[in-house]
GROMACS .gro file of C-alpha atoms in nm:
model
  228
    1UNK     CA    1   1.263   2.082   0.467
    2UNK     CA    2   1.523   2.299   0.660
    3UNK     CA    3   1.631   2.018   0.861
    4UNK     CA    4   1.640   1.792   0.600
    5UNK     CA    5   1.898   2.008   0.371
    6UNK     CA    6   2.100   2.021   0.684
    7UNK     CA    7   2.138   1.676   0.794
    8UNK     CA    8   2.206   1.656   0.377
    9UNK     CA    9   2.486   1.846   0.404
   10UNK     CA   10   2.646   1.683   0.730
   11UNK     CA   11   2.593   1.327   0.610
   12UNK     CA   12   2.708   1.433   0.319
   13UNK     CA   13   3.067   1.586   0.443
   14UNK     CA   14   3.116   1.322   0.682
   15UNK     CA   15   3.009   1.059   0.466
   16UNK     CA   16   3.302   1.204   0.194
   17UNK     CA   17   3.596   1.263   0.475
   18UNK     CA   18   3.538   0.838   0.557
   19UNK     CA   19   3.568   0.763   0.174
   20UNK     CA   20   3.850   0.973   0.126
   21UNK     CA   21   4.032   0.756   0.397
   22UNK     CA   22   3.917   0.478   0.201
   23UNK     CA   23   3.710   0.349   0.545
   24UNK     CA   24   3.388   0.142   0.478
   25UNK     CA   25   3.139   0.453   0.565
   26UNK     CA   26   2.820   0.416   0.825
   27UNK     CA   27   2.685   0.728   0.752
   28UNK     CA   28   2.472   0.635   0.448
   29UNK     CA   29   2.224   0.444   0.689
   30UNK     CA   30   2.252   0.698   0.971
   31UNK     CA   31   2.150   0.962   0.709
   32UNK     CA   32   1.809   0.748   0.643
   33UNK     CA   33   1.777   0.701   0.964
   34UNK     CA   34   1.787   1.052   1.062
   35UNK     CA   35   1.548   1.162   0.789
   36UNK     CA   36   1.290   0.871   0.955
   37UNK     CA   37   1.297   1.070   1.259
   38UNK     CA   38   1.256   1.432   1.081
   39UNK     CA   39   0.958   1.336   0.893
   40UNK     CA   40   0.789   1.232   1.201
   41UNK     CA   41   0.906   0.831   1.266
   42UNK     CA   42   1.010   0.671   1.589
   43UNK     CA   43   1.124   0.378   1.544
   44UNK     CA   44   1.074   0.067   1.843
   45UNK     CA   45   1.272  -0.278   1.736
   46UNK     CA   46   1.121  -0.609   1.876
   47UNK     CA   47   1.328  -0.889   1.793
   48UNK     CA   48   1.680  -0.878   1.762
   49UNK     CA   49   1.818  -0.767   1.376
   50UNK     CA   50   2.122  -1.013   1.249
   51UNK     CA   51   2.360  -0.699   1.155
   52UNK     CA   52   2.590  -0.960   0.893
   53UNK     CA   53   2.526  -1.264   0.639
   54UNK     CA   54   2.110  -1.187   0.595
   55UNK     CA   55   1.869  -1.108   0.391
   56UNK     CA   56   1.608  -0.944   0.510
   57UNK     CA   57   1.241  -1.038   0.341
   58UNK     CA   58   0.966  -0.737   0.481
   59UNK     CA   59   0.626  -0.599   0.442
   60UNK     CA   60   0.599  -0.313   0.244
   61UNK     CA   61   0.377   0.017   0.367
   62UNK     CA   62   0.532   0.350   0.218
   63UNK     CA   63   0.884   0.494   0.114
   64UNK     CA   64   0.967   0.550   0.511
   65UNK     CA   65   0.986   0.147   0.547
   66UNK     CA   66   1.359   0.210   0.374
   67UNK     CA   67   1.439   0.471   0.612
   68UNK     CA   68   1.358   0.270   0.944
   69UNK     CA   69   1.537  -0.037   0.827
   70UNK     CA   70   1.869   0.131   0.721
   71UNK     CA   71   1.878   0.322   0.978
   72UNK     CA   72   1.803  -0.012   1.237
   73UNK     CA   73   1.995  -0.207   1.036
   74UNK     CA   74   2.242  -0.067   0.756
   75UNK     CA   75   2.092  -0.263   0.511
   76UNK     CA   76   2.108  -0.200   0.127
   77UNK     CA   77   1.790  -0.259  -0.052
   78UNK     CA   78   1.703  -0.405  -0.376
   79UNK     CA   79   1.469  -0.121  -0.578
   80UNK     CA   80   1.285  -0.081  -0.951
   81UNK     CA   81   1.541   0.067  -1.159
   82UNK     CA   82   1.317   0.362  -1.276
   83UNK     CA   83   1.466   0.460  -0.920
   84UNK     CA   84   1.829   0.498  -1.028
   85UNK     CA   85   1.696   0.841  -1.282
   86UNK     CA   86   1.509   0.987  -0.966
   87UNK     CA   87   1.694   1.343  -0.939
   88UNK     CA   88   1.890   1.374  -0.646
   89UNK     CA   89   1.711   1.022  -0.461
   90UNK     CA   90   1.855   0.798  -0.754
   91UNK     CA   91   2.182   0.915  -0.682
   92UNK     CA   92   2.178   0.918  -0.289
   93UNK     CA   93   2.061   0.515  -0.351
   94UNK     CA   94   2.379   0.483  -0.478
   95UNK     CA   95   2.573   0.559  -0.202
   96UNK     CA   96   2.379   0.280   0.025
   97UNK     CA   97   2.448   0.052  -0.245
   98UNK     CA   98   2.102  -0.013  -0.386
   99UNK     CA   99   2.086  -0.308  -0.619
  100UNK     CA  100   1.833  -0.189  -0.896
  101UNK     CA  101   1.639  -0.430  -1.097
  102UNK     CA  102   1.391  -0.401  -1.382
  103UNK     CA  103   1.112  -0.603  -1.345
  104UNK     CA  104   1.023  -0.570  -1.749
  105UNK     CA  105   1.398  -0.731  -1.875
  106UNK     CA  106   1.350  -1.088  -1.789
  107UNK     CA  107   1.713  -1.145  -1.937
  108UNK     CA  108   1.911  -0.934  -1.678
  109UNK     CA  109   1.757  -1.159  -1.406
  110UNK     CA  110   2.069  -1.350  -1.385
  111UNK     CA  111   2.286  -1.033  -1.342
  112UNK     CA  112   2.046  -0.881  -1.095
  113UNK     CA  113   2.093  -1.188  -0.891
  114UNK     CA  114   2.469  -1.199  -0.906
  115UNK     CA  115   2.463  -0.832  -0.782
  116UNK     CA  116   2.234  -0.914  -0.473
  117UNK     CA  117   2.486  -1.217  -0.441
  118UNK     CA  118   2.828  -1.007  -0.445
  119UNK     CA  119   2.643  -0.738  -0.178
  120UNK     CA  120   2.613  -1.072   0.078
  121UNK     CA  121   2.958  -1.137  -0.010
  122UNK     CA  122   3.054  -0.802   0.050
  123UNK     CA  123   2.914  -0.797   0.405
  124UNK     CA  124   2.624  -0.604   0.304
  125UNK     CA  125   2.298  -0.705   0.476
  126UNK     CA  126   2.010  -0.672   0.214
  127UNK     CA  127   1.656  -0.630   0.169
  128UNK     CA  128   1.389  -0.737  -0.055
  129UNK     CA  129   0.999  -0.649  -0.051
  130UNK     CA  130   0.846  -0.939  -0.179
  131UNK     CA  131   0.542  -0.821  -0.222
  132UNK     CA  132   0.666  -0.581  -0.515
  133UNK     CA  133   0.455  -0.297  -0.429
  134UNK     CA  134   0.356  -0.108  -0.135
  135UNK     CA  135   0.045  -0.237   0.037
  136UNK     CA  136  -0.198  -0.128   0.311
  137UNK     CA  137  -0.004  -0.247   0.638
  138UNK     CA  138  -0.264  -0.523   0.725
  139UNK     CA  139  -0.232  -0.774   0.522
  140UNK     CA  140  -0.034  -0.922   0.277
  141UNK     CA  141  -0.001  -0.896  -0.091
  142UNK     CA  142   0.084  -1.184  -0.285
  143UNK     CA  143   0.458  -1.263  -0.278
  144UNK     CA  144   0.670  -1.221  -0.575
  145UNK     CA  145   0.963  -1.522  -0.532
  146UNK     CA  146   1.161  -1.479  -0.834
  147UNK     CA  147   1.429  -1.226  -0.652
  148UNK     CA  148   1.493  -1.502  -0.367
  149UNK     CA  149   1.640  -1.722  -0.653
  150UNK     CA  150   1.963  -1.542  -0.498
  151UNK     CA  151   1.931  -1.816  -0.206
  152UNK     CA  152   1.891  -2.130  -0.432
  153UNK     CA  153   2.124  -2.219  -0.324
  154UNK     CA  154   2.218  -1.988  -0.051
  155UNK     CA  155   2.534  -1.847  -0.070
  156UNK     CA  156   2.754  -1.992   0.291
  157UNK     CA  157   2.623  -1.888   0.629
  158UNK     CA  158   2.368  -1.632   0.495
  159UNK     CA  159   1.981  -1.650   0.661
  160UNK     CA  160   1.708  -1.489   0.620
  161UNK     CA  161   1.503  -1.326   0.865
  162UNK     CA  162   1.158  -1.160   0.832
  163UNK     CA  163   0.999  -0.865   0.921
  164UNK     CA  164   0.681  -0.721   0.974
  165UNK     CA  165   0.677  -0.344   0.971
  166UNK     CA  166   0.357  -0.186   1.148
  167UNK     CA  167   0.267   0.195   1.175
  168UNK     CA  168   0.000   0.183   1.438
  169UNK     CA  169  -0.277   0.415   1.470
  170UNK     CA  170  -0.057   0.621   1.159
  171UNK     CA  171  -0.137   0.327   0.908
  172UNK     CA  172  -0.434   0.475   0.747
  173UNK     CA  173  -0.269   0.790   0.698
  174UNK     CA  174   0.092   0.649   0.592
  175UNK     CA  175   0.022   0.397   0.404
  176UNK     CA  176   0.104   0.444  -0.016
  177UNK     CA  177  -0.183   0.269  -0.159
  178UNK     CA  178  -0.297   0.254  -0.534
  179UNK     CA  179  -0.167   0.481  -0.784
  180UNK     CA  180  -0.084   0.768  -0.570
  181UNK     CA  181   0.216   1.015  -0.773
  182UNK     CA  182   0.514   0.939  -0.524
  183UNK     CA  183   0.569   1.295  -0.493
  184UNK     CA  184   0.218   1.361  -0.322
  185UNK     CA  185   0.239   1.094  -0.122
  186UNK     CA  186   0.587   1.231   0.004
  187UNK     CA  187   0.407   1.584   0.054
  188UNK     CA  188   0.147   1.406   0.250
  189UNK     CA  189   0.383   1.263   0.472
  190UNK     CA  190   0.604   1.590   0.505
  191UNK     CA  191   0.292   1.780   0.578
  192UNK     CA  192   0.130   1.562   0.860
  193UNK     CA  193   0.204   1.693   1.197
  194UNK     CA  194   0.321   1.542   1.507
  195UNK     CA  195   0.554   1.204   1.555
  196UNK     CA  196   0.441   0.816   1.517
  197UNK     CA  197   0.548   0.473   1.665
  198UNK     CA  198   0.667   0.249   1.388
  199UNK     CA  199   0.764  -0.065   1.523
  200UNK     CA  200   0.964  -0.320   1.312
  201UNK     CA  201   0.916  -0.652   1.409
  202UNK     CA  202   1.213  -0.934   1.347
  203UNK     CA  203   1.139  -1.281   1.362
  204UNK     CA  204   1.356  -1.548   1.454
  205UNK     CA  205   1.584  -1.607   1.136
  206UNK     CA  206   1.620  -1.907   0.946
  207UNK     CA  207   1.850  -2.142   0.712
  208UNK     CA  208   1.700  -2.095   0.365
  209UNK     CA  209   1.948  -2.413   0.286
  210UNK     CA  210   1.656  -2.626   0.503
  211UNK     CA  211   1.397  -2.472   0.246
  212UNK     CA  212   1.495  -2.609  -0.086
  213UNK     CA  213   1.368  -2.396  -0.379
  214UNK     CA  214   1.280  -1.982  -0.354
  215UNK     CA  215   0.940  -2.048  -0.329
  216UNK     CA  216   0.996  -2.247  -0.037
  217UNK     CA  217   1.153  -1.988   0.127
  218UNK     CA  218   0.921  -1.737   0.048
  219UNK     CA  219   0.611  -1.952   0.194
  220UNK     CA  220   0.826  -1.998   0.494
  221UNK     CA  221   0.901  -1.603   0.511
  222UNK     CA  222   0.535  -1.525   0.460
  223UNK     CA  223   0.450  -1.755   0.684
  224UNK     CA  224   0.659  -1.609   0.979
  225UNK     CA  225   0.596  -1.262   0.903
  226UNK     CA  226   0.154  -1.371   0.915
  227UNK     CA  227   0.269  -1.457   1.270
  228UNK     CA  228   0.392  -1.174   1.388
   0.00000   0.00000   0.00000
């Protein structure tokens, strides 16, 4: 907890002194990343991340999943809105310009999408969990497509490329399954001793223009992710 009030604090300052210069600031990401390693995560990359015009589609295991892939990656992710009230984590989603979305107000679909479409514009890359939960870490829940509607049609020279996320032997133990209160499961996690391989897998990326419709794209996502 020490450590991660400190590396608070640092990202923090530094994070303020870029903004204040008006520079577009890396330390968001960094920050995540650094909290990965502190709660135990080592992170090994196979396959090579696009770093500009993508949207990343990945498997879903725990809370830590956002941590590796900002901190590989400098993506922004797209989150439940109940996420935007969280004390203190609501606010530091913010800064790595999380696009929230409420899966109950079927009318602000069209707005969420714009939003996910203005970060691609902005030269954000971004990242969706299609699955729409957190699941067990092997296999794979039922995709939710409605999200990917931001790529029909894709905006110019934007791909997607899939990942498969994979804790090892720390699965069982890491994994947020069921109805678990996200504060025990981040206790759990705090508490467990040692260090742990997660490896994040990239496949080859693709034109989601060559697709057609979302759930095109999805199907083709899942189905490069099940290789993996």
């Amino acid at each position: 907890m020490a450590a991660l009030l400190l590396a608070l604090i640092l990202a923090l300052a530094v994070h303020g002194t870029w903004r204040l210069f008006g520079r577009k600031s890396p330390w968001p990401p960094r920050f995540l990343g650094l909290v990965a390693r502190i709660v135990g995560a080592r992170a090994h990359v196979a396959g090579t991340p696009l770093r500009h015009d993508v949207v990343f589609v990945s498997n879903h295991l725990s809370w830590i999943d956002i941590l590796l892939l900002s901190g590989a990656t400098g993506t922004a992710f797209v989150a439940k809105s109940e996420l935007r009230s969280a004390p203190l984590v609501g606010w530091l989603c913010t800064l790595n310009h999380t696009i929230f979305v409420s899966r109950a107000d079927r009318m602000a679909v069209t707005a969420q999408i714009a939003q996910i479409r203005d970060a691609l514009a902005a030269d954000w890359p971004v990242t969706l969990f299609p699955e729409g939960t957190t699941g067990d870490g092997t296999t794979l829940l039922p995709f939710k497509a409605a999200l990917l509607a931001a790529l029909d049609p894709p905006p110019p020279s934007v791909h997607v490329q899939p990942v498969r996320i994979d804790y090892g032997a720390a699965t069982d133990e890491l994994a947020w399954v069921g109805e678990e209160p996200g504060q025990h499961h981040a206790a759990r996690v705090l508490k467990r001793r040692g260090t742990f391989v997660a490896t994040l897998n990239f496949a080859e990326p693709f034109d989601p223009a060559e697709y057609g419709d979302r759930k095109a794209i999805a199907a083709e996502a899942r189905r490069r992710m099940e290789a993996l």
